CSV table of C-alpha atoms in Angstrom, one decimal:
chain,number,residue,atom,x,y,z
N,1,MET,CA,-72.1,-34.0,196.5
N,2,ALA,CA,-72.6,-36.5,199.4
N,3,ILE,CA,-71.1,-35.9,202.8
N,4,ASP,CA,-68.0,-38.1,203.2
N,5,ALA,CA,-68.7,-38.9,206.9
N,6,THR,CA,-66.0,-41.5,207.1
N,7,LYS,CA,-63.3,-39.0,205.9
N,8,ILE,CA,-64.6,-36.3,208.3
N,9,PHE,CA,-64.4,-38.7,211.3
N,10,SER,CA,-61.0,-40.0,210.2
N,11,ASP,CA,-59.6,-36.5,209.8
N,12,LEU,CA,-60.9,-35.4,213.2
N,13,GLU,CA,-59.5,-38.5,214.9
N,14,GLY,CA,-56.1,-38.2,213.2
N,15,HIS,CA,-55.9,-34.5,214.1
N,16,ALA,CA,-56.8,-35.2,217.7
N,17,MET,CA,-54.2,-38.0,218.0
N,18,ARG,CA,-51.5,-35.8,216.5
N,19,SER,CA,-52.1,-33.1,219.2
N,20,GLY,CA,-50.3,-35.3,221.7
N,21,TYR,CA,-52.9,-34.7,224.4
N,22,PHE,CA,-54.9,-37.9,224.1
N,23,THR,CA,-53.9,-41.5,224.9
N,24,ASN,CA,-56.9,-42.9,223.0
N,25,VAL,CA,-59.0,-41.4,220.2
N,26,ASN,CA,-62.0,-43.2,218.8
N,27,GLY,CA,-64.7,-42.3,216.2
N,28,HIS,CA,-67.4,-44.0,218.4
N,29,GLU,CA,-68.5,-44.2,221.9
N,30,PRO,CA,-66.5,-46.9,223.7
N,31,LYS,CA,-68.3,-50.2,224.4
N,32,SER,CA,-66.2,-50.8,227.5
N,33,PRO,CA,-64.4,-48.5,230.0
N,34,ALA,CA,-61.0,-47.1,228.9
N,35,VAL,CA,-58.1,-49.3,229.6
N,36,LEU,CA,-55.8,-46.3,230.3
N,37,ALA,CA,-58.5,-44.6,232.4
N,38,ASP,CA,-56.1,-42.3,234.2
N,39,GLN,CA,-55.1,-40.7,230.9
N,40,ILE,CA,-57.0,-38.2,228.8
N,41,ASN,CA,-59.1,-39.9,226.2
N,42,LEU,CA,-61.3,-38.6,223.4
N,43,PHE,CA,-64.1,-40.0,221.3
N,44,PHE,CA,-66.5,-38.6,218.6
N,45,TRP,CA,-70.0,-39.2,217.6
N,46,SER,CA,-72.5,-37.8,215.2
N,47,GLY,CA,-74.9,-35.0,216.2
N,48,PRO,CA,-77.7,-33.2,214.4
N,49,LEU,CA,-77.6,-32.6,210.7
N,50,GLN,CA,-79.7,-29.8,209.2
N,51,PRO,CA,-79.9,-27.5,206.2
N,52,VAL,CA,-78.5,-24.0,206.5
N,53,LEU,CA,-79.9,-20.7,205.2
N,54,SER,CA,-76.5,-19.7,203.9
N,55,SER,CA,-76.9,-22.3,201.1
N,56,GLY,CA,-76.7,-21.1,197.4
N,57,LEU,CA,-79.6,-20.9,194.9
N,58,ASN,CA,-79.1,-24.3,193.3
N,59,MET,CA,-77.5,-26.3,196.2
N,60,ILE,CA,-78.4,-26.9,199.8
N,61,SER,CA,-75.6,-26.8,202.4
N,62,PHE,CA,-75.8,-28.5,205.8
N,63,ARG,CA,-74.6,-27.9,209.3
N,64,TRP,CA,-73.5,-31.1,211.0
N,65,GLU,CA,-72.6,-31.2,214.7
N,66,ILE,CA,-69.9,-33.6,215.7
N,67,ILE,CA,-69.7,-34.2,219.4
N,68,ALA,CA,-66.4,-34.9,221.0
N,69,ARG,CA,-65.9,-36.0,224.6
N,70,THR,CA,-62.6,-35.6,226.5
N,71,PHE,CA,-62.6,-37.6,229.6
N,72,THR,CA,-60.5,-39.2,232.4
N,73,ARG,CA,-61.4,-41.1,235.6
N,74,ALA,CA,-63.0,-38.8,238.2
N,75,ASP,CA,-61.1,-40.6,241.0
N,76,SER,CA,-57.6,-40.1,239.4
N,77,GLU,CA,-55.0,-38.7,241.7
N,78,PRO,CA,-54.2,-36.0,242.5
N,79,GLY,CA,-57.8,-34.9,242.4
N,80,ASP,CA,-56.8,-31.2,242.0
N,81,ALA,CA,-55.2,-32.1,238.6
N,82,ILE,CA,-58.3,-33.6,237.0
N,83,ASP,CA,-60.1,-30.5,235.8
N,84,PRO,CA,-57.0,-28.6,234.7
N,85,ALA,CA,-55.9,-31.7,232.6
N,86,VAL,CA,-59.3,-32.1,231.0
N,87,VAL,CA,-59.7,-28.4,230.3
N,88,THR,CA,-56.1,-28.1,228.9
N,89,ALA,CA,-56.6,-31.0,226.5
N,90,THR,CA,-60.0,-29.7,225.5
N,91,LEU,CA,-58.7,-26.1,224.8
N,92,ALA,CA,-55.7,-27.4,222.9
N,93,PHE,CA,-57.9,-29.5,220.7
N,94,VAL,CA,-60.5,-26.7,220.1
N,95,SER,CA,-57.6,-24.2,219.4
N,96,SER,CA,-56.1,-26.6,216.9
N,97,LEU,CA,-59.4,-26.6,215.0
N,98,ALA,CA,-59.0,-22.9,214.5
N,99,ALA,CA,-55.3,-22.8,213.8
N,100,ALA,CA,-54.1,-25.8,211.8
N,101,PHE,CA,-57.1,-28.0,210.8
N,102,SER,CA,-58.7,-28.5,207.4
N,103,LEU,CA,-61.1,-31.2,206.5
N,104,ASN,CA,-61.6,-31.2,202.7
N,105,GLU,CA,-63.1,-29.0,200.0
N,106,GLN,CA,-66.7,-29.7,201.0
N,107,VAL,CA,-66.4,-28.4,204.6
N,108,ARG,CA,-66.8,-24.6,204.4
N,109,HIS,CA,-65.7,-24.1,208.0
N,110,VAL,CA,-66.0,-24.9,211.7
N,111,ASP,CA,-68.8,-22.6,212.8
N,112,PHE,CA,-67.0,-21.2,215.9
N,113,TYR,CA,-69.3,-18.2,216.2
N,114,GLY,CA,-72.6,-19.8,215.3
N,115,SER,CA,-73.3,-18.1,212.0
N,116,ASP,CA,-75.6,-21.0,211.0
N,117,GLY,CA,-76.8,-22.2,214.5
N,118,GLU,CA,-75.3,-22.8,217.9
N,119,GLN,CA,-71.6,-21.9,218.2
N,120,LEU,CA,-68.8,-24.2,219.1
N,121,SER,CA,-69.0,-25.0,222.8
N,122,ALA,CA,-67.4,-27.3,225.5
N,123,THR,CA,-69.5,-28.3,228.5
N,124,PRO,CA,-68.1,-30.0,231.6
N,125,GLY,CA,-69.8,-32.9,233.2
N,126,TYR,CA,-69.5,-36.4,234.6
N,127,TYR,CA,-69.9,-39.6,232.7
N,128,ASP,CA,-70.8,-42.9,234.4
N,129,TYR,CA,-69.5,-45.9,232.7
N,130,GLY,CA,-69.9,-49.3,234.3
N,131,ASP,CA,-68.6,-49.0,237.8
N,132,ALA,CA,-66.5,-45.9,237.1
N,133,THR,CA,-67.3,-42.2,236.9
N,134,TYR,CA,-65.3,-40.0,234.5
N,135,ARG,CA,-64.8,-36.3,234.4
N,136,CYS,CA,-65.5,-35.0,230.9
N,137,MET,CA,-66.0,-32.1,228.6
N,138,ASP,CA,-68.5,-32.5,225.7
N,139,ILE,CA,-67.4,-30.4,222.7
N,140,THR,CA,-70.0,-29.5,220.1
N,141,ILE,CA,-68.1,-29.0,216.8
N,142,PRO,CA,-70.5,-27.4,214.2
N,143,LEU,CA,-69.3,-28.0,210.7
N,144,VAL,CA,-70.9,-26.2,207.7
N,145,ILE,CA,-70.7,-28.4,204.7
N,146,ASN,CA,-71.1,-27.0,201.2
N,147,ASP,CA,-73.4,-28.2,198.4
N,148,VAL,CA,-74.8,-31.5,199.9
N,149,MET,CA,-77.8,-31.7,197.6
N,150,ALA,CA,-79.2,-30.0,194.6
N,151,VAL,CA,-82.5,-28.1,194.6
N,152,ALA,CA,-85.1,-29.6,192.3
N,153,ARG,CA,-86.3,-27.3,189.6
N,154,GLY,CA,-89.8,-27.9,188.4
C-alpha cells in the first residue's frame, strides 16, 4: 500500500484550521512572508521517512516525520504576549493530535512517546524571512504508517 501523502497533508491542514488557533495553514513553506504576520500561522513540510522495526513479517511499515511550524512576527506588540500565544497554539494543536485526530486506516499512530524513533517534540526558535523575524515553534510529528511495502520472498 503506498503512502497517500496528499491525504495526510490535507488531513493535518484541515485539522489545524478547525482548531481555531491559526489564521493561515499551509502544506508547504511559504514563498513570501505571511500577510497577517501578527496572527499565529502554521505550515507543514515533509521530514525523514524510514522503515521501522515494528513492521510485520510480510510488510514493511514506515515512520514519517511531518514538521509543522507555528509562527508570528517577533516584533508583534505587546512583546510579552508573543511566546504565550505561540506556545498556547502549539500545545492546543499537539493536544488535539492525541485527543480527536485520525488520519486514515494506514496510519497506525502518532508516535508521541518515540516507540519507533524520536518522540513528538516542539522546539522554540526564530525564523528569519525576508526583512522580518518570526518567533516560532517547530513541531516534529512522527507518524507510524502500516504496510507501506511488501517484503520480497526469494
